[in-house]
Amino acid sequence: MRFLAKMFGPKSKYDSSLPYTYEARVPLFDDGGEYKSYFSDTICGLLAHLHRQGIRPDGVSLLEIYRETDTPIDARLLVSPTGEWLFKPDLCHALASHYPGHIHDSDCSFSDRIPHPAGP
């Protein structure tokens, strides 16, 4: 079974109700015309990476990447009242209504994915 998982990837990536990856676009200049992109299979992995890189939420565009479309994520779901990125378990609670049926108290549908990001 492990061989099949490695060959075909995480099962949750085949669930069309979930994004298969996430993208953060960080502007290089004030006009927002050019940006760096960071990608991760999980939103929690992406936000943790942005935090480690010292990238604050201000001006960052976050996208859910589905097979047919890219959808912006409302940043208010992912940011604390003090303007910092949310982390587990607060992030999980914030996203429970955004991904109904996929996030539970002790687990989520994204747990089969690798949370390590890619990007510059």
Coordinates of N, CA and C in Angstrom, one line a residue:
M1 N 0.8 -1.2 0.0 CA 0.0 0.0 0.0 C 0.9 1.3 0.0
R2 N 2.0 1.2 0.7 CA 2.9 2.4 0.8 C 3.4 2.7 -0.6
F3 N 3.7 1.7 -1.4 CA 4.1 1.9 -2.8 C 3.1 2.6 -3.6
L4 N 1.9 2.3 -3.5 CA 0.8 3.0 -4.2 C 0.7 4.4 -3.8
A5 N 0.8 4.6 -2.5 CA 0.7 6.0 -2.0 C 1.9 6.9 -2.5
K6 N 3.0 6.3 -2.6 CA 4.2 7.0 -3.2 C 4.0 7.2 -4.7
M7 N 3.4 6.3 -5.3 CA 3.3 6.4 -6.8 C 2.2 7.4 -7.2
F8 N 1.1 7.4 -6.5 CA -0.1 8.2 -6.8 C -0.2 9.4 -6.0
G9 N 0.5 9.5 -4.9 CA 0.5 10.7 -4.0 C -0.6 10.5 -3.0
P10 N -0.8 11.6 -2.2 CA -1.8 11.5 -1.1 C -3.2 11.4 -1.6
K11 N -4.0 10.6 -1.0 CA -5.4 10.3 -1.3 C -6.2 11.6 -1.4
S12 N -5.9 12.5 -0.4 CA -6.7 13.8 -0.3 C -6.5 14.7 -1.5
K13 N -5.4 14.5 -2.3 CA -5.2 15.3 -3.5 C -6.2 14.9 -4.6
Y14 N -6.9 13.8 -4.5 CA -7.9 13.4 -5.5 C -9.3 13.8 -5.1
D15 N -9.4 14.4 -3.9 CA -10.7 14.9 -3.5 C -10.9 16.2 -4.1
S16 N -11.9 16.3 -5.1 CA -12.1 17.6 -5.8 C -12.7 18.7 -5.0
S17 N -13.1 18.4 -3.7 CA -13.7 19.4 -2.9 C -12.6 20.1 -2.1
L18 N -11.3 19.6 -2.2 CA -10.2 20.2 -1.5 C -9.2 20.7 -2.5
P19 N -8.5 21.8 -2.2 CA -7.4 22.3 -3.1 C -6.3 21.2 -3.1
Y20 N -5.6 21.1 -4.2 CA -4.5 20.1 -4.2 C -3.2 20.8 -3.8
T21 N -3.1 22.1 -3.8 CA -2.0 22.8 -3.2 C -2.4 24.2 -2.9
Y22 N -1.5 24.9 -2.2 CA -1.7 26.3 -1.8 C -0.6 27.2 -2.3
E23 N -0.9 28.4 -2.6 CA 0.2 29.4 -3.1 C 0.1 30.7 -2.3
A24 N 1.2 31.2 -1.9 CA 1.3 32.5 -1.3 C 2.1 33.4 -2.3
R25 N 1.5 34.5 -2.6 CA 2.2 35.5 -3.5 C 2.6 36.7 -2.6
V26 N 3.9 36.8 -2.5 CA 4.5 37.9 -1.7 C 5.0 39.0 -2.7
P27 N 4.5 40.2 -2.6 CA 4.9 41.2 -3.5 C 6.3 41.6 -3.3
L28 N 7.0 41.8 -4.5 CA 8.4 42.3 -4.4 C 8.5 43.8 -4.3
F29 N 7.5 44.5 -4.9 CA 7.5 46.0 -4.9 C 6.1 46.4 -4.5
D30 N 6.0 47.7 -4.1 CA 4.7 48.2 -3.6 C 3.6 48.2 -4.6
D31 N 3.9 48.2 -5.9 CA 2.8 48.2 -6.9 C 2.2 46.9 -7.0
G32 N 2.8 45.8 -6.5 CA 2.3 44.5 -6.5 C 2.3 43.8 -7.9
G33 N 3.0 44.4 -8.8 CA 3.1 43.8 -10.2 C 3.9 42.5 -10.2
E34 N 5.0 42.4 -9.4 CA 5.8 41.2 -9.4 C 5.8 40.7 -8.0
Y35 N 5.9 39.4 -7.9 CA 5.9 38.7 -6.6 C 6.7 37.4 -6.6
K36 N 7.0 37.0 -5.4 CA 7.6 35.6 -5.2 C 6.4 34.7 -4.9
S37 N 6.5 33.5 -5.3 CA 5.5 32.5 -5.0 C 6.1 31.4 -4.1
Y38 N 5.3 31.0 -3.1 CA 5.6 29.9 -2.3 C 4.5 28.9 -2.4
F39 N 4.8 27.6 -2.4 CA 3.8 26.6 -2.5 C 3.9 25.6 -1.4
S40 N 2.8 25.0 -1.0 CA 2.8 23.9 0.0 C 1.5 23.1 -0.2
D41 N 1.6 21.8 0.1 CA 0.4 21.0 0.0 C -0.6 21.2 1.1
T42 N -0.2 21.9 2.2 CA -1.0 22.2 3.3 C -1.0 23.7 3.6
I43 N -2.1 24.3 4.0 CA -2.1 25.7 4.4 C -1.3 25.9 5.7
C44 N -1.3 25.0 6.6 CA -0.6 25.1 7.8 C 0.9 25.1 7.6
G45 N 1.4 24.2 6.6 CA 2.8 24.2 6.3 C 3.2 25.5 5.6
L46 N 2.4 26.1 4.7 CA 2.7 27.3 4.0 C 2.8 28.5 5.0
L47 N 1.8 28.6 5.9 CA 1.8 29.7 6.9 C 3.0 29.6 7.9
A48 N 3.4 28.4 8.3 CA 4.5 28.2 9.1 C 5.8 28.6 8.4
H49 N 5.9 28.3 7.1 CA 7.1 28.7 6.3 C 7.2 30.2 6.2
L50 N 6.0 30.8 5.9 CA 6.0 32.3 5.8 C 6.5 32.9 7.1
H51 N 6.0 32.4 8.2 CA 6.4 32.9 9.5 C 7.9 32.7 9.8
R52 N 8.4 31.6 9.4 CA 9.9 31.3 9.6 C 10.7 32.3 8.8
Q53 N 10.2 32.6 7.6 CA 10.9 33.5 6.7 C 10.7 35.0 7.1
G54 N 9.9 35.3 8.1 CA 9.7 36.6 8.6 C 8.7 37.4 7.7
I55 N 7.9 36.7 6.9 CA 6.9 37.3 6.0 C 5.6 37.5 6.8
R56 N 5.2 38.7 6.9 CA 4.0 39.0 7.7 C 2.8 39.0 6.7
P57 N 1.6 38.9 7.3 CA 0.4 38.8 6.4 C 0.1 40.0 5.5
D58 N 0.5 41.1 5.9 CA 0.2 42.4 5.2 C 0.7 42.2 3.7
G59 N -0.3 42.3 2.8 CA 0.0 42.4 1.4 C 0.2 41.0 0.7
V60 N 0.2 39.9 1.5 CA 0.4 38.6 1.0 C -1.0 38.1 0.4
S61 N -1.0 37.6 -0.8 CA -2.2 37.0 -1.4 C -2.0 35.5 -1.2
L62 N -3.1 34.8 -0.7 CA -3.1 33.4 -0.6 C -4.1 32.8 -1.5
L63 N -3.8 31.7 -2.1 CA -4.7 31.0 -3.1 C -4.8 29.6 -2.8
E64 N -6.0 29.1 -3.0 CA -6.2 27.6 -3.0 C -6.1 27.2 -4.5
I65 N -5.3 26.2 -4.8 CA -5.1 25.8 -6.2 C -5.9 24.5 -6.4
Y66 N -7.0 24.6 -7.2 CA -7.8 23.4 -7.5 C -7.4 23.0 -8.9
R67 N -7.9 21.9 -9.4 CA -7.5 21.4 -10.7 C -7.9 22.4 -11.9
E68 N -9.1 23.0 -11.7 CA -9.6 23.9 -12.8 C -9.4 25.4 -12.5
T69 N -9.2 25.7 -11.3 CA -9.2 27.2 -10.9 C -8.3 27.5 -9.7
D70 N -8.0 28.7 -9.6 CA -7.3 29.2 -8.4 C -8.3 30.1 -7.7
T71 N -8.4 29.9 -6.4 CA -9.4 30.7 -5.6 C -8.7 31.5 -4.5
P72 N -8.8 32.8 -4.4 CA -8.2 33.5 -3.2 C -8.9 33.0 -1.9
I73 N -8.0 33.0 -0.9 CA -8.5 32.7 0.5 C -8.7 34.0 1.2
D74 N -9.7 34.1 1.9 CA -10.0 35.3 2.8 C -8.9 35.3 3.9
A75 N -8.0 36.2 3.8 CA -6.9 36.3 4.8 C -7.4 36.4 6.2
R76 N -8.6 36.9 6.4 CA -9.1 37.1 7.8 C -9.2 35.7 8.5
L77 N -9.4 34.6 7.7 CA -9.5 33.3 8.3 C -8.2 32.8 8.8
L78 N -7.1 33.4 8.4 CA -5.7 32.8 8.6 C -4.9 33.7 9.5
V79 N -5.5 34.8 10.0 CA -4.7 35.8 10.8 C -5.4 36.0 12.1
S80 N -4.6 36.2 13.2 CA -5.1 36.4 14.5 C -5.6 37.9 14.6
P81 N -6.3 38.2 15.7 CA -6.7 39.6 15.9 C -5.6 40.6 16.0
T82 N -4.4 40.1 16.3 CA -3.2 41.0 16.4 C -2.5 41.1 15.1
G83 N -3.0 40.4 14.1 CA -2.4 40.6 12.7 C -1.2 39.6 12.5
E84 N -1.1 38.5 13.2 CA -0.1 37.5 13.0 C -0.7 36.2 12.4
W85 N 0.1 35.4 11.7 CA -0.4 34.2 11.1 C -1.0 33.3 12.2
L86 N -2.0 32.5 11.9 CA -2.5 31.5 12.9 C -1.8 30.2 12.7
F87 N -1.7 29.5 13.7 CA -1.0 28.1 13.7 C -2.0 27.1 14.4
K88 N -1.6 25.8 14.2 CA -2.4 24.8 14.8 C -2.5 25.0 16.3
P89 N -3.5 24.7 17.0 CA -4.8 24.3 16.6 C -5.8 25.5 16.2
D90 N -5.4 26.7 16.5 CA -6.2 27.9 16.1 C -6.5 27.9 14.6
L91 N -5.6 27.6 13.8 CA -5.8 27.6 12.4 C -6.8 26.5 12.0
C92 N -6.7 25.4 12.6 CA -7.7 24.3 12.3 C -9.1 24.7 12.7
H93 N -9.3 25.3 13.8 CA -10.6 25.8 14.2 C -11.1 26.9 13.3
A94 N -10.2 27.7 12.8 CA -10.7 28.8 11.9 C -11.1 28.3 10.6
L95 N -10.5 27.2 10.1 CA -10.8 26.6 8.8 C -11.9 25.5 8.8
A96 N -12.3 25.1 10.0 CA -13.3 24.1 10.1 C -14.6 24.4 9.3
S97 N -15.0 25.6 9.3 CA -16.2 26.0 8.5 C -15.9 26.2 7.1
H98 N -14.7 26.5 6.8 CA -14.3 26.7 5.4 C -14.2 25.4 4.6
Y99 N -13.8 24.3 5.3 CA -13.7 23.0 4.8 C -14.6 22.0 5.6
P100 N -15.9 22.2 5.5 CA -16.8 21.4 6.3 C -16.6 19.9 6.0
G101 N -16.5 19.1 7.1 CA -16.4 17.7 7.0 C -15.0 17.2 6.9
H102 N -14.0 18.1 6.7 CA -12.6 17.7 6.5 C -11.7 18.0 7.7
I103 N -12.1 18.8 8.6 CA -11.3 19.2 9.8 C -12.0 18.7 11.0
H104 N -11.4 17.9 11.9 CA -11.9 17.4 13.1 C -11.1 17.8 14.3
D105 N -11.5 17.4 15.5 CA -10.7 17.8 16.7 C -9.3 17.3 16.7
S106 N -9.2 16.0 16.2 CA -7.9 15.4 16.4 C -7.2 15.1 15.0
D107 N -7.8 15.4 13.9 CA -7.3 15.1 12.6 C -7.9 15.9 11.5
C108 N -7.3 15.8 10.3 CA -8.0 16.5 9.2 C -7.7 15.7 7.9
S109 N -8.4 16.1 6.9 CA -8.2 15.4 5.6 C -6.9 15.7 4.9
F110 N -6.1 16.6 5.4 CA -4.8 17.0 4.9 C -3.7 16.2 5.5
S111 N -4.0 15.4 6.5 CA -2.9 14.8 7.3 C -2.1 13.8 6.5
D112 N -2.5 13.4 5.3 CA -1.7 12.5 4.5 C -0.8 13.2 3.6
R113 N -0.7 14.5 3.7 CA 0.1 15.4 2.8 C 1.4 15.8 3.5
I114 N 2.4 16.1 2.7 CA 3.7 16.6 3.2 C 3.6 18.1 3.3
P115 N 3.8 18.6 4.5 CA 3.6 20.1 4.7 C 4.7 21.0 4.4
H116 N 5.8 20.4 3.8 CA 7.0 21.2 3.5 C 6.8 22.0 2.2
P117 N 7.0 23.3 2.3 CA 6.8 24.2 1.2 C 7.9 24.2 0.2
A118 N 7.6 24.8 -1.0 CA 8.6 25.0 -2.0 C 8.5 26.5 -2.4
G119 N 9.6 27.0 -2.8 CA 9.6 28.4 -3.2 C 11.0 29.0 -3.1
P120 N 11.0 30.3 -3.4 CA 12.3 31.0 -3.4 C 13.1 30.9 -2.1

